[in-house]
N, C-alpha and C. Protein backbone atom coordinates (compact mmCIF):
# COMPACT_ATOMS: atom_id res chain seq x y z
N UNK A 1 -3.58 -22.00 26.18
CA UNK A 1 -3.93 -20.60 26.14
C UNK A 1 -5.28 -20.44 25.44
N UNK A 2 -6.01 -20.03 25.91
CA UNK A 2 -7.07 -19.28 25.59
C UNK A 2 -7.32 -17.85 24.28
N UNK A 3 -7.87 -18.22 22.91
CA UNK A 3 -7.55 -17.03 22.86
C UNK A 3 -8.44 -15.80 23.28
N UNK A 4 -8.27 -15.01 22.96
CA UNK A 4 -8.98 -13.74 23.80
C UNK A 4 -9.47 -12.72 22.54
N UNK A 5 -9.29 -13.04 21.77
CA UNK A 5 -9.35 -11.80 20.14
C UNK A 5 -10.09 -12.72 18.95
N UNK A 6 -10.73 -12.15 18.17
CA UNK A 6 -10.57 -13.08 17.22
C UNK A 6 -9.35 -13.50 16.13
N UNK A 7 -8.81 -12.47 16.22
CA UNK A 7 -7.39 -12.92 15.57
C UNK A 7 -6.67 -14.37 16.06
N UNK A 8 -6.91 -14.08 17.79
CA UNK A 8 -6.21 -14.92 18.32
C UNK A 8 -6.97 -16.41 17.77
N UNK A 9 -8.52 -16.13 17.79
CA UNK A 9 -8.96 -17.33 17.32
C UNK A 9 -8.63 -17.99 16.08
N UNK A 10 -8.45 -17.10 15.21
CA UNK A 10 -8.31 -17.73 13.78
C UNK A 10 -6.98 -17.95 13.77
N UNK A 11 -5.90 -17.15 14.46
CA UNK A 11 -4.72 -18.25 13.91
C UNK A 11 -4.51 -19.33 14.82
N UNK A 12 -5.39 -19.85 15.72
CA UNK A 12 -5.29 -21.17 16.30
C UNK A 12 -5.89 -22.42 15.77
N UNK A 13 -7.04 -21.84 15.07
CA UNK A 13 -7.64 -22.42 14.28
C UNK A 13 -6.66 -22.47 13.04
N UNK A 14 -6.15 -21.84 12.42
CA UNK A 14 -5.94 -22.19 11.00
C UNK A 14 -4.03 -22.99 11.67
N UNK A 15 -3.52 -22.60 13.23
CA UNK A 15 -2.29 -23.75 13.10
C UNK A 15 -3.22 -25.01 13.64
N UNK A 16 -4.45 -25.43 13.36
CA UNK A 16 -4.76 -26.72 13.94
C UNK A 16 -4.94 -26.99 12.50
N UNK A 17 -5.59 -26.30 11.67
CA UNK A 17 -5.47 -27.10 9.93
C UNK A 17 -4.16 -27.23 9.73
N UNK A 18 -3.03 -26.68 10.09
CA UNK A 18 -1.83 -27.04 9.27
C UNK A 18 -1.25 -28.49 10.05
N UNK A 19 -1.28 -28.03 11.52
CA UNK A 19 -1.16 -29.64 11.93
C UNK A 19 -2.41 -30.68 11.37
N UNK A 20 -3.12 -30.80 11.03
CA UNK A 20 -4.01 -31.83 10.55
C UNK A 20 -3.65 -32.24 9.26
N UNK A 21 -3.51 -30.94 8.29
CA UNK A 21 -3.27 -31.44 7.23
C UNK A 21 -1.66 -32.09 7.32
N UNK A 22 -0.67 -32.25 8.32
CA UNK A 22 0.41 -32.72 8.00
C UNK A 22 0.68 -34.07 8.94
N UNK A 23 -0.50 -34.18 9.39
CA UNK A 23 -1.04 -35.41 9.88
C UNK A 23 -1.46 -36.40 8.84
N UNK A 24 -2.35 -35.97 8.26
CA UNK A 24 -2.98 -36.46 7.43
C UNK A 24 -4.68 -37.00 7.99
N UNK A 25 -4.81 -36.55 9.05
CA UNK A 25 -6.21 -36.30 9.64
C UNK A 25 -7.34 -36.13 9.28
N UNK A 26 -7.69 -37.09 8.23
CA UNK A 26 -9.00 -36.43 7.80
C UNK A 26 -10.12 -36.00 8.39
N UNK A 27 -10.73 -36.89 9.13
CA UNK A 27 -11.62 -36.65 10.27
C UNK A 27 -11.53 -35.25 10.98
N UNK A 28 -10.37 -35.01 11.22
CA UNK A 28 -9.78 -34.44 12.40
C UNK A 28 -10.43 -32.91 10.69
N UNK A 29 -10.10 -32.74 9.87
CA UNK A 29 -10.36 -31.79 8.95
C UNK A 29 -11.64 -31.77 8.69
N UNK A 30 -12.43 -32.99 8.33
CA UNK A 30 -13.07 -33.18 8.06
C UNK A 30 -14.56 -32.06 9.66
N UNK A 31 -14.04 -32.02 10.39
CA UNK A 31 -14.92 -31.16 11.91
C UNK A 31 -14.20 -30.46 11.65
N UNK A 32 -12.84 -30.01 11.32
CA UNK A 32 -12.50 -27.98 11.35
C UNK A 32 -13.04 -27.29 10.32
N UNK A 33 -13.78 -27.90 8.94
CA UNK A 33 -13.98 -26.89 7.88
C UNK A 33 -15.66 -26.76 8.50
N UNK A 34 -16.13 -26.18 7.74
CA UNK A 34 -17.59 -25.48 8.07
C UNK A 34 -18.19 -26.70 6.84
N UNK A 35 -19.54 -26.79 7.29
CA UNK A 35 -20.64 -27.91 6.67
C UNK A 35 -20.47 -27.30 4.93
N UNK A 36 -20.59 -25.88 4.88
CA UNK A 36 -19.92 -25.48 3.66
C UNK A 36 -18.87 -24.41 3.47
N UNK A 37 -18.18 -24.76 2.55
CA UNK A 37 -16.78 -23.78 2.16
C UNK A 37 -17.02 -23.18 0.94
N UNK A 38 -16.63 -21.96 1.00
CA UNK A 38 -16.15 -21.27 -0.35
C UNK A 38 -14.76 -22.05 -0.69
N UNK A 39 -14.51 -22.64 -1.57
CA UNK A 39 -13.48 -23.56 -1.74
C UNK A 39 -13.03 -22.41 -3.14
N UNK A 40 -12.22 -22.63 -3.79
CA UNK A 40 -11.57 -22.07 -4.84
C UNK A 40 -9.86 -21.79 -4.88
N UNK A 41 -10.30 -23.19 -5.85
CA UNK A 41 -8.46 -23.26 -6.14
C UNK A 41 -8.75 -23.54 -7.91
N UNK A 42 -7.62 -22.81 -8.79
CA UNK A 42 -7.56 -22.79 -10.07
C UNK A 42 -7.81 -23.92 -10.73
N UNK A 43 -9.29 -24.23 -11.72
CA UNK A 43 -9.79 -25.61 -12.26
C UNK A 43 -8.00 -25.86 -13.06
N UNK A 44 -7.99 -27.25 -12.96
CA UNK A 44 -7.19 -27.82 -13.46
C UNK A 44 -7.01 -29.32 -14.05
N UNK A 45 -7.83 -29.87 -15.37
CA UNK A 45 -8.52 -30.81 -15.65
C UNK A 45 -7.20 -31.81 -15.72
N UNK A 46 -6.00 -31.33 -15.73
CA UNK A 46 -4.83 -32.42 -15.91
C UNK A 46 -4.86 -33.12 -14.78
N UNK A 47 -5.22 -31.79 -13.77
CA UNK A 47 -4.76 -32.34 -12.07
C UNK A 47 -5.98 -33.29 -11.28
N UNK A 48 -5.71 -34.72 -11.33
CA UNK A 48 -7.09 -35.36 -10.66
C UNK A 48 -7.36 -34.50 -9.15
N UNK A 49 -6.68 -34.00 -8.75
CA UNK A 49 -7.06 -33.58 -7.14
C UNK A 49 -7.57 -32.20 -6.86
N UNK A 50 -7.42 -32.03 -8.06
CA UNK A 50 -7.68 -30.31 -8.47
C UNK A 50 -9.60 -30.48 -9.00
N UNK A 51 -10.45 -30.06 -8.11
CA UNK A 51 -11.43 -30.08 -8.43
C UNK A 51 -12.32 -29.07 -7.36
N UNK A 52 -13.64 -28.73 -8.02
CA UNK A 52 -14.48 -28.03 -7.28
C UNK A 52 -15.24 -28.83 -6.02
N UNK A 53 -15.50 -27.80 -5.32
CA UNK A 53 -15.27 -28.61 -4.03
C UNK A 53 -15.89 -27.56 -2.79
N UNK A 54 -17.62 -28.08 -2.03
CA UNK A 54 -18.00 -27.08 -1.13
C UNK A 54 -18.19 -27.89 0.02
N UNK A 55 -18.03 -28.69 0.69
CA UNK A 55 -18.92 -29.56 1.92
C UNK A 55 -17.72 -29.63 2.89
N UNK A 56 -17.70 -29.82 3.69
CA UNK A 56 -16.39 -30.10 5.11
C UNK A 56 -15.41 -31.45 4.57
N UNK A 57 -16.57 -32.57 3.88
CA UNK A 57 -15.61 -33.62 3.62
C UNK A 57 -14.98 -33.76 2.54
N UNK A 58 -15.78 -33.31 1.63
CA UNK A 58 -14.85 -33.27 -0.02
C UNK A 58 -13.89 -32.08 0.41
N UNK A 59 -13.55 -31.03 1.08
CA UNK A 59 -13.07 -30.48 1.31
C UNK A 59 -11.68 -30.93 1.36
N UNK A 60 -11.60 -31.91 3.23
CA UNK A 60 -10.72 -32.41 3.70
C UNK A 60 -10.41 -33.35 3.47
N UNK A 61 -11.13 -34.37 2.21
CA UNK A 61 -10.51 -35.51 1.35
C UNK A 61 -8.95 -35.06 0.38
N UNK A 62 -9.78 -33.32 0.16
CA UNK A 62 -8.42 -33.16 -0.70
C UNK A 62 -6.99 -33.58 -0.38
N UNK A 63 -6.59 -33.45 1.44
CA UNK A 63 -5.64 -33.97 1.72
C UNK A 63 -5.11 -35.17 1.42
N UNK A 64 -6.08 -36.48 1.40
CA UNK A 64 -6.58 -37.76 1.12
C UNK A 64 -5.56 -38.17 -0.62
N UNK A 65 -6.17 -37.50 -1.26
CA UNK A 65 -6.27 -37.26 -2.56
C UNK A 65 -4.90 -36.81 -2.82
N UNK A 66 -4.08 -35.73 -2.19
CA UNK A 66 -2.82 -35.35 -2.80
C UNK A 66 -2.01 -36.35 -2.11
N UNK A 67 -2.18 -36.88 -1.11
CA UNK A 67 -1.63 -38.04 -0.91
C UNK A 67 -1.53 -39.04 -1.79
N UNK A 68 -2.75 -39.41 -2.41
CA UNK A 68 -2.87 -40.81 -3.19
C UNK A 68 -2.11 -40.35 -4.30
N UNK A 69 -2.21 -39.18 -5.11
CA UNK A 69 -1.56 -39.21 -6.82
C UNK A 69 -0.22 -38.58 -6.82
N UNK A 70 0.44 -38.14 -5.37
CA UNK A 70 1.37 -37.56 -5.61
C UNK A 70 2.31 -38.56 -4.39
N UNK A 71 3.79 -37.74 -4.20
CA UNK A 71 4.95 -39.15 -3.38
C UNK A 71 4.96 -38.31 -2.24
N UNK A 72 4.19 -39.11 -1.25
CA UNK A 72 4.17 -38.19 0.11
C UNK A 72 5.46 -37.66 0.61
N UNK A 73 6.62 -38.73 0.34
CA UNK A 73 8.09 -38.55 0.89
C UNK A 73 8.68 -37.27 -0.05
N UNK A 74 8.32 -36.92 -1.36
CA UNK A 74 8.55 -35.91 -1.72
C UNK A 74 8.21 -34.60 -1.49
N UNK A 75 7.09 -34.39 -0.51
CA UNK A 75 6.47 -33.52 -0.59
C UNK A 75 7.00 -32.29 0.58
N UNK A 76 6.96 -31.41 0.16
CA UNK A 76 7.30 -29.81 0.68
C UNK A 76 6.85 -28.70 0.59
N UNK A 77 6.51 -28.18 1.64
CA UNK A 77 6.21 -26.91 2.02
C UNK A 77 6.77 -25.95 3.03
N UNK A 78 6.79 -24.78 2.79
CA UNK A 78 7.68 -23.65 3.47
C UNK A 78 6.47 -22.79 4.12
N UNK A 79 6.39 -22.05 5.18
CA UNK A 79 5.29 -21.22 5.14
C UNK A 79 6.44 -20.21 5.74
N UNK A 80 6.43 -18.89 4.75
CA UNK A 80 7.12 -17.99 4.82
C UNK A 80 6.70 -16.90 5.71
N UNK A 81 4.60 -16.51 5.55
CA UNK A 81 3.97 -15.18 5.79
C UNK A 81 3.23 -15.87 6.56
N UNK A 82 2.84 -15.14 7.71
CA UNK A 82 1.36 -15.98 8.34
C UNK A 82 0.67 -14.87 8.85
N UNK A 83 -0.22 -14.26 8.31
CA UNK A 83 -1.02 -13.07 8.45
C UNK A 83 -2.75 -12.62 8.96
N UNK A 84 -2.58 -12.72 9.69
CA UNK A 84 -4.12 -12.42 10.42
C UNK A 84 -4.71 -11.25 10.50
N UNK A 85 -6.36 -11.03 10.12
CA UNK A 85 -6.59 -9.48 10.60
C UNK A 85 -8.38 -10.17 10.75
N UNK A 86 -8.40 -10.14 11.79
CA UNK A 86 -9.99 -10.69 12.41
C UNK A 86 -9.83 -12.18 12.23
N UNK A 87 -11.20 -12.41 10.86
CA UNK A 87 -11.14 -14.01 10.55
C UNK A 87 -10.98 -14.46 9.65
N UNK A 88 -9.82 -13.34 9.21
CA UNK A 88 -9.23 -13.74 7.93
C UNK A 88 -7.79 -14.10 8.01
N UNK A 89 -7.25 -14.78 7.49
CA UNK A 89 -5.64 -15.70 7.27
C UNK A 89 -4.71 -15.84 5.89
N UNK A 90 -4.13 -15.42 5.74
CA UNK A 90 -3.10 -15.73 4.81
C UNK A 90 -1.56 -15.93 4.75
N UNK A 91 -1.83 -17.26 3.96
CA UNK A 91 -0.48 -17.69 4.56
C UNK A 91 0.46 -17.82 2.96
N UNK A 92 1.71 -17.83 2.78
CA UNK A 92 2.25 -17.56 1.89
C UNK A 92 3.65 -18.54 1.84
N UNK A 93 3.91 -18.90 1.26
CA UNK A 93 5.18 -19.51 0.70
C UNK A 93 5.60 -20.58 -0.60
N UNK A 94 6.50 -21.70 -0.34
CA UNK A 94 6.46 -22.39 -1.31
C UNK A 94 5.89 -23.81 -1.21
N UNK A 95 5.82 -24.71 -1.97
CA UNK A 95 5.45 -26.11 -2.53
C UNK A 95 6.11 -26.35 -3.12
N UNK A 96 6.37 -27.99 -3.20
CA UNK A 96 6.82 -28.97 -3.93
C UNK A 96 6.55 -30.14 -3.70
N UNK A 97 6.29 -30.95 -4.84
CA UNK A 97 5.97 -32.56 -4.64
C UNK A 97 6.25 -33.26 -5.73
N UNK A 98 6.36 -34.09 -6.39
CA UNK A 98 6.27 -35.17 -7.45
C UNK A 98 4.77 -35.99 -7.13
N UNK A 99 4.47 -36.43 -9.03
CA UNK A 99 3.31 -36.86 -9.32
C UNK A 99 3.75 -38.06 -9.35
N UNK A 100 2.79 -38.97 -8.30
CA UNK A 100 3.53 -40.82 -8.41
C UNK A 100 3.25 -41.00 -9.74
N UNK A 101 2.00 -40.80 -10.67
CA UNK A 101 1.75 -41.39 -11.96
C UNK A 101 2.59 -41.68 -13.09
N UNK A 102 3.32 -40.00 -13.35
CA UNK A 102 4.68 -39.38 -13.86
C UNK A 102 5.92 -39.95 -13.56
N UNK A 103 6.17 -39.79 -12.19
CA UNK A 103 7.52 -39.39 -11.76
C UNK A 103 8.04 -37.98 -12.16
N UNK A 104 7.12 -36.66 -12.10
CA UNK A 104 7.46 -35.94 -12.64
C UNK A 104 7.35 -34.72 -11.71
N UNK A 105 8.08 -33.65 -11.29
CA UNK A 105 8.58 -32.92 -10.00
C UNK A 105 7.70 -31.58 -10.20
N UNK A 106 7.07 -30.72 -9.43
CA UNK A 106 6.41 -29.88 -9.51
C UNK A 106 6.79 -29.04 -8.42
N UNK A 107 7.28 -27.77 -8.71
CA UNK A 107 7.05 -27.02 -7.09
C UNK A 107 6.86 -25.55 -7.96
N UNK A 108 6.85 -24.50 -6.99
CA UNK A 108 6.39 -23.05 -7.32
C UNK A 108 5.80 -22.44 -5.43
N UNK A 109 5.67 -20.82 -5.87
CA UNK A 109 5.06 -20.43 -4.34
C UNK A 109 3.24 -20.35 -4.62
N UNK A 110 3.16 -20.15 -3.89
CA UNK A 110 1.42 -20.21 -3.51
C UNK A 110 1.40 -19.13 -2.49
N UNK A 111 0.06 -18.94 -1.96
CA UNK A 111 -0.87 -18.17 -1.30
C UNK A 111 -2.28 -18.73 -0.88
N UNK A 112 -2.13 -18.88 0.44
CA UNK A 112 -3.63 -19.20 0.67
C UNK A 112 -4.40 -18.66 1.53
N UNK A 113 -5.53 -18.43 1.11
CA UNK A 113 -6.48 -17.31 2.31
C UNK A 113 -7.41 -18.37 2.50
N UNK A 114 -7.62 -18.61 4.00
CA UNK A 114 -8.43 -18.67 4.79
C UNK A 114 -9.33 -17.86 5.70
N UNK A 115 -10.81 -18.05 6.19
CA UNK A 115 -11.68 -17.49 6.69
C UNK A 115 -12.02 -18.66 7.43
N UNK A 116 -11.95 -17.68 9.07
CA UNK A 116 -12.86 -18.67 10.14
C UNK A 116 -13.58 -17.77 10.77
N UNK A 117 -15.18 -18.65 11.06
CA UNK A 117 -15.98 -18.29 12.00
C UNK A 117 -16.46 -19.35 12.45
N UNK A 118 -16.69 -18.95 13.54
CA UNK A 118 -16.63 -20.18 14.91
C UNK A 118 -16.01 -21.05 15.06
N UNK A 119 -14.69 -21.05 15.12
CA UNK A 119 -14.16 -21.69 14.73
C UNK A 119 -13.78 -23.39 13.77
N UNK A 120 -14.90 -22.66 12.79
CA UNK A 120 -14.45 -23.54 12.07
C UNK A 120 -13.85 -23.10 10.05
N UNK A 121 -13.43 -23.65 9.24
CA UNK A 121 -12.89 -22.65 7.98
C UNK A 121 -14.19 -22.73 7.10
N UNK A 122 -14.40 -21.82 7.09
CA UNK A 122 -15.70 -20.84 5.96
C UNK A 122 -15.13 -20.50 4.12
N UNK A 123 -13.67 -20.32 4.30
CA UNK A 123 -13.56 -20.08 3.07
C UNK A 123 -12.15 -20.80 2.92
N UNK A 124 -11.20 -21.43 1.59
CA UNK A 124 -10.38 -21.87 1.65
C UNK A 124 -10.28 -21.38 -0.18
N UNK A 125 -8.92 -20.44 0.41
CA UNK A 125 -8.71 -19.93 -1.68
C UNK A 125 -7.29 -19.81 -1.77
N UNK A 126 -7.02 -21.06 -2.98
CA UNK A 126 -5.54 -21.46 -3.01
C UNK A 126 -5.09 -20.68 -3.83
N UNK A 127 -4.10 -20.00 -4.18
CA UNK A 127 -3.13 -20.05 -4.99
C UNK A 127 -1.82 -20.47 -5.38
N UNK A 128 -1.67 -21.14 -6.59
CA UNK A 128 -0.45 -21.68 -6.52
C UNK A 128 0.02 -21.90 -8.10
N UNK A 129 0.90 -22.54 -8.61
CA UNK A 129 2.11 -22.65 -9.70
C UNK A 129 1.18 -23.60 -10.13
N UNK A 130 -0.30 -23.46 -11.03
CA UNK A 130 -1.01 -24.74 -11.73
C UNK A 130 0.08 -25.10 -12.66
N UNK A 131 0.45 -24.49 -13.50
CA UNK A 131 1.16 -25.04 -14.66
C UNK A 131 2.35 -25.90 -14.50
N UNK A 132 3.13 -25.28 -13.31
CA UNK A 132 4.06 -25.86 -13.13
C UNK A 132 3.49 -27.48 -12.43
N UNK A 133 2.44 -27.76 -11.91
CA UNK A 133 1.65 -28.92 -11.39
C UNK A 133 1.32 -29.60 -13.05
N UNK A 134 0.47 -29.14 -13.91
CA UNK A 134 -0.37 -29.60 -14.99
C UNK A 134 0.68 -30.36 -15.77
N UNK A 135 1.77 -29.58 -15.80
CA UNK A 135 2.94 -29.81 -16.26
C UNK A 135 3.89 -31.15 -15.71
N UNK A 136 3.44 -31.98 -14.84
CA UNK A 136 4.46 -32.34 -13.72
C UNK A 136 3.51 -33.65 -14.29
N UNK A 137 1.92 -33.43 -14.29
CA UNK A 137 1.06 -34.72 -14.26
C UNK A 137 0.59 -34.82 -15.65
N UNK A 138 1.03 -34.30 -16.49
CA UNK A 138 1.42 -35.09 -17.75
C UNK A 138 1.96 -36.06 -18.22
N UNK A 139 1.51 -37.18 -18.89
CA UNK A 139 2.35 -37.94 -19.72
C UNK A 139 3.80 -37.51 -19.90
């Protein structure tokens, strides 16, 4: 299907990031984000994966990265809301994973807004349960 709206565009675009990211596709992420992103997810100096972050590839390494410090087989997500209005996206639900370093369990809900133009993501702004994470990758 073709989409025909931009709505239609951006939520095709943003279900090709969710299949990528549950691929584990970097490449494949690494061509959907834009050369630069408004990136912004809550600094979190406990969390190695938690960092500032504007280019397509440091971007889509992050996937890379929560892979490496956390137990992929643990990991969960729900997407409850999936909300479009032009080329904007927000999607809503929960998380959970364990920190391999720890062994220590982290989950909480989140929120994430995305922005696409031309189809590719322009903006990526997480929200989610830091503490309950900071907390998890502690000693």
């Amino acid at each position: 299907m073709t989409p025909t709206t931009t709505a239609d565009a951006t939520r095709a675009t943003v279900q090709k990031f969710l299949e990528l990211r549950l691929a584990g596709d970097i490449e494949g992420l690494t061509a959907l984000f834009a050369d630069k992103v408004d990136w912004m997810l809550a600094e979190n100096p406990g969390v190695p994966w938690i960092r500032p972050r504007s280019s397509a590839a440091e971007c889509a390494a992050q996937a890379a990265e929560l892979m490496e410090y956390t137990v992929p087989e643990d990991a969960r997500a729900s997407v409850d809301t999936f909300l479009v209005d032009g080329g904007d996206a927000v999607l809503m639900g929960r998380l959970a994973g364990t920190v391999r370093a720890t062994g220590k369990s982290f989950e909480g809900p989140f929120a994430l807004r995305l922005t696409v133009e031309g189809g590719r993501i322009t903006r990526h702004h997480l929200y989610e349960n830091s503490l309950s994470i900071a907390e998890a990758c502690a000693p």
